[in-house]
Short mmCIF file of C-alpha atoms in Angstrom, two decimals:
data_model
loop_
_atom_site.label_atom_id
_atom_site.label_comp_id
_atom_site.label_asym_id
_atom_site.label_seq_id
_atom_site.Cartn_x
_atom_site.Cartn_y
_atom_site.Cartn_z
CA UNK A 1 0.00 0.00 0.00
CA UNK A 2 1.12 3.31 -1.14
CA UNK A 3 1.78 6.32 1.08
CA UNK A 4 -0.07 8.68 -0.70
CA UNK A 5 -3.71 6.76 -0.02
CA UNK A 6 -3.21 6.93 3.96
CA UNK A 7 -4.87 9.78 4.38
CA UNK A 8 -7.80 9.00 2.82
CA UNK A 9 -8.18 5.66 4.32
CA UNK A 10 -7.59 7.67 8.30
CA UNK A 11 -10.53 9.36 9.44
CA UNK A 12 -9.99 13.00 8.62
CA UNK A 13 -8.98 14.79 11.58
CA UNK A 14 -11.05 18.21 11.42
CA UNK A 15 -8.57 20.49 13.68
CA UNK A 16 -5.55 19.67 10.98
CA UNK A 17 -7.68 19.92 7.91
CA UNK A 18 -8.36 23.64 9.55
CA UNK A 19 -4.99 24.11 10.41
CA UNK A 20 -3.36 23.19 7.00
CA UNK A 21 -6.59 25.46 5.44
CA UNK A 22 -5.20 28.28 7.91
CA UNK A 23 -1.31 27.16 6.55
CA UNK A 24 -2.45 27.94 2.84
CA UNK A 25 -4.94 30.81 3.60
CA UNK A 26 -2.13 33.03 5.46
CA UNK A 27 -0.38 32.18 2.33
CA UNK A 28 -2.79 32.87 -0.38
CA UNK A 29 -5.80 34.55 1.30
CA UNK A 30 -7.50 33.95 -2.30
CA UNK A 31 -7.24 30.14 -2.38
CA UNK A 32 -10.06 27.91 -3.62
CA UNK A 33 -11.83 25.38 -2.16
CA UNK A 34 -9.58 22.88 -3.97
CA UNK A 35 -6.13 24.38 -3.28
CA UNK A 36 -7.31 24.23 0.23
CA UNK A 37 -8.37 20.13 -0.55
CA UNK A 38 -5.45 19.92 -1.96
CA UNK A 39 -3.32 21.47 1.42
CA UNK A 40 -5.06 19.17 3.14
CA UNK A 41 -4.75 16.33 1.52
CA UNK A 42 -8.26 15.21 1.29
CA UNK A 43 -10.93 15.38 -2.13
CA UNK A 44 -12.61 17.97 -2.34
CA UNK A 45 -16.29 16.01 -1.68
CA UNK A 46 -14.25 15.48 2.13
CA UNK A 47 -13.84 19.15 2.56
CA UNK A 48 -17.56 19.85 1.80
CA UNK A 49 -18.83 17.11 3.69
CA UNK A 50 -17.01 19.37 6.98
CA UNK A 51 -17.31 22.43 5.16
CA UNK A 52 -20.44 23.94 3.41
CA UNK A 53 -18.60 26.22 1.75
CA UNK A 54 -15.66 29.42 2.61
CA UNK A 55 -18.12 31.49 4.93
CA UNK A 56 -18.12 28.10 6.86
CA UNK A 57 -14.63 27.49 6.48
CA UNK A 58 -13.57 30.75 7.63
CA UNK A 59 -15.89 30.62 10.86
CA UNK A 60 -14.55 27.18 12.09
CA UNK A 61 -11.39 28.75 11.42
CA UNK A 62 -12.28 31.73 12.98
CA UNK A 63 -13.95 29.03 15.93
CA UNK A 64 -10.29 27.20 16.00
CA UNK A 65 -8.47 31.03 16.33
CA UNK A 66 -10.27 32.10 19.40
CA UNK A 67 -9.71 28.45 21.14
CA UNK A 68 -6.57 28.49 20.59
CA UNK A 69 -5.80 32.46 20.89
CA UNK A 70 -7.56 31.56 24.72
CA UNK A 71 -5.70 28.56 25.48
CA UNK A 72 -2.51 30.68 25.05
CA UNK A 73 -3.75 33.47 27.13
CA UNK A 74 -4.69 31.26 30.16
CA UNK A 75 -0.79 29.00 29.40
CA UNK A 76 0.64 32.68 30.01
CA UNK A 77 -0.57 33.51 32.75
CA UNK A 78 -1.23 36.92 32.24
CA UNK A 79 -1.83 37.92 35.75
CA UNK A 80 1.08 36.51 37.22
CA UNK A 81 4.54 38.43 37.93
CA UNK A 82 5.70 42.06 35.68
CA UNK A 83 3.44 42.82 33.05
CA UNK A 84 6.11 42.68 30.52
CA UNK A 85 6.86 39.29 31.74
CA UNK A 86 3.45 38.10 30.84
CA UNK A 87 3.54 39.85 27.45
CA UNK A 88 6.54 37.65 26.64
CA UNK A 89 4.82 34.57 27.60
CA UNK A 90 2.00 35.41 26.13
CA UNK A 91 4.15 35.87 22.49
CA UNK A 92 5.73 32.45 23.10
CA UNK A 93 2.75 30.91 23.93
CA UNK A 94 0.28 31.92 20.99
CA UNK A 95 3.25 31.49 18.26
CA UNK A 96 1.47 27.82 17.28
CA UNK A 97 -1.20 29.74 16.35
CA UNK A 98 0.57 33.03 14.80
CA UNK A 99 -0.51 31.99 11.17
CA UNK A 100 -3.80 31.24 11.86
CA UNK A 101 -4.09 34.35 13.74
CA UNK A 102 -2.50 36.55 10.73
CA UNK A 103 -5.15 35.03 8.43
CA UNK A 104 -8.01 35.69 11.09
CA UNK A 105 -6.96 39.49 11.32
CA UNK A 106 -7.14 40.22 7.90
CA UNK A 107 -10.16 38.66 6.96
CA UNK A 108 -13.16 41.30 6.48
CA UNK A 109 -16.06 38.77 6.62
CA UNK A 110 -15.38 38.28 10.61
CA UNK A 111 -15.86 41.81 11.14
CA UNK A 112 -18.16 43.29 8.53
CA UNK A 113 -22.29 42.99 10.65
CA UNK A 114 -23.50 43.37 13.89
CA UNK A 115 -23.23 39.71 14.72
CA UNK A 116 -18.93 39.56 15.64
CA UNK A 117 -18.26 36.53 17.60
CA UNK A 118 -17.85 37.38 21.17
CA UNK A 119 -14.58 35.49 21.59
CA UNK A 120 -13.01 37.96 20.19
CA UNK A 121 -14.15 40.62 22.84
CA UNK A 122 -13.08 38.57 25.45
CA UNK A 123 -9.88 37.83 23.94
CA UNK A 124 -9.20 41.97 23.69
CA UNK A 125 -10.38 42.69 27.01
CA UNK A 126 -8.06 40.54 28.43
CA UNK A 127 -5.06 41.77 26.13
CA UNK A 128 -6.40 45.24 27.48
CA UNK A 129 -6.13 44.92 30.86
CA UNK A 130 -2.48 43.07 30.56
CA UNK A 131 -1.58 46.19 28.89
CA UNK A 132 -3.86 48.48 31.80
CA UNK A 133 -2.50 46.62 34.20
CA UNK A 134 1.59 47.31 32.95
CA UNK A 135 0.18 51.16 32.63
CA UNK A 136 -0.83 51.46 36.20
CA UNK A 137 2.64 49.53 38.06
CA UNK A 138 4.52 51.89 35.42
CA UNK A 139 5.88 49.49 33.39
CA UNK A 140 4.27 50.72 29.84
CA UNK A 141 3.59 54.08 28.27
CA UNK A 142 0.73 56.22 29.06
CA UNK A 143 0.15 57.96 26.16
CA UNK A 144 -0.65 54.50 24.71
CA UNK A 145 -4.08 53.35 24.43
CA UNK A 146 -4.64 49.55 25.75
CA UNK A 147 -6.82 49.32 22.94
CA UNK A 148 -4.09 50.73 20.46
CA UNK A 149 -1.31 48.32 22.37
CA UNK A 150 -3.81 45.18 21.48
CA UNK A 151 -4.32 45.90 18.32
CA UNK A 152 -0.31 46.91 18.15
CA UNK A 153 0.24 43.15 19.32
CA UNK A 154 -2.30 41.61 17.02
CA UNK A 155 -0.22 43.03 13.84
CA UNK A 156 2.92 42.25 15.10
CA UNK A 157 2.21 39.05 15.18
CA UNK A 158 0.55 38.85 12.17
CA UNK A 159 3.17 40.42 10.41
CA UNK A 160 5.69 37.77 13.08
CA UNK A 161 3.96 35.03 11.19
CA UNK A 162 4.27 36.20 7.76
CA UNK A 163 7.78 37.38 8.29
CA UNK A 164 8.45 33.49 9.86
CA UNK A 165 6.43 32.19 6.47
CA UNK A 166 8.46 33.63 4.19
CA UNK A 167 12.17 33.23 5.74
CA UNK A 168 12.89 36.86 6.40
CA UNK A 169 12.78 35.84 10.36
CA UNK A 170 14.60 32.91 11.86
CA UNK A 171 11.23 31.27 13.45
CA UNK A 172 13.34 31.12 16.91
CA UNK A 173 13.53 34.73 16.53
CA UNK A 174 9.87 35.31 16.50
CA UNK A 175 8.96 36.09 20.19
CA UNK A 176 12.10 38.20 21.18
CA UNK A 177 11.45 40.53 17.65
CA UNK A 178 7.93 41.14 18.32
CA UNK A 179 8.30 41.76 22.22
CA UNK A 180 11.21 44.02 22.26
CA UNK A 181 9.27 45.99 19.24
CA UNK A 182 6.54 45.97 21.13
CA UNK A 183 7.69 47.23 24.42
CA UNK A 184 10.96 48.95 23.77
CA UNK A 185 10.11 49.97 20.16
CA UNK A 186 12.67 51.07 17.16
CA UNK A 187 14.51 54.17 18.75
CA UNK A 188 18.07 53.07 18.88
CA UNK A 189 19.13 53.67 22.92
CA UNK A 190 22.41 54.25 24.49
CA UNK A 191 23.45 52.00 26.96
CA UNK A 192 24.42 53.80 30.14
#
């Protein structure tokens, strides 16, 4: 028996036909219902039989984002030790999911209505109050919004994972470029 048919004899595991849709998609935003198949490495009858069609691809990926955006946020620990401590963790922690997340981000359909998936609030009000919380023990800028130093974070690491994609960042250099852009930002500094 060949390699190529084991696949499609396994029963298709839903969370990596998302996550290879979410490889290609970060890729080539644009991409068909079978290039994503084809990513996947199913037909694409399988994808449809999961999928109804992109709108329902994009809000189980959208589904799979928030999960997983979540899980890193409680694996970091966000309330524990120096704010910029937790941002740090927090960077390391949701990298897995950096691609996915760049995709997410750019993709209108998520955020175009009244009916946004709640989630996502949830997701920036904690990412606020991290940021709050490093405002008030003096650890970050006040002049910076917490809602502008979320959405600061969100495209950094979007632009982390496309950077990572296509091999203009090492991928262990991901969390250390994004944090010390994030917190200590692109003026050059003397050392005392």
């Amino acid at each position: 028996m060949s390699h190529m048919g084991y696949r499609s004899l396994m029963a298709v595991d839903r969370d990596q036909v998302l996550r290879d849709a979410a490889s290609l998609l970060t890729r080539k935003a644009t991409a068909t219902m079978d290039e994503v198949a084809r990513a996947a490495g199913i037909s694409r009858a399988t994808l449809h039989r999961h999928f109804a069609g992109r709108d329902a691809l994009v809000l189980a990926l959208e589904a799979l984002g928030i999960a997983e955006c979540e899980a890193a946020l409680n694996a970091a620990r966000l309330d524990d030790g120096a704010a910029t401590d937790a941002v740090r963790r927090l960077v390391r922690e949701i990298e897995p999911a950096a691609g996915l997340i760049a995709f997410l981000y750019t993709e209108n359909q998520l955020f175009e209505g009244e009916e946004q998936n709640e989630g996502w609030a949830r997701i920036d009000a904690a990412l606020a109050e991290l940021f709050r919380r490093g405002q008030e023990s003096g650890e970050f800028r006040i002049d910076l919004t917490p809602a502008w130093l979320t959405e600061a974070l969100y495209g950094l690491i979007g632009a982390g994972a496309w950077a990572v994609t296509e091999g203009r960042v090492a991928r262990n250099d991901f969390t250390h470029m994004i944090v010390e852009l994030l917190l200590g930002g692109a003026v050059r500094r003397e050392e005392p």
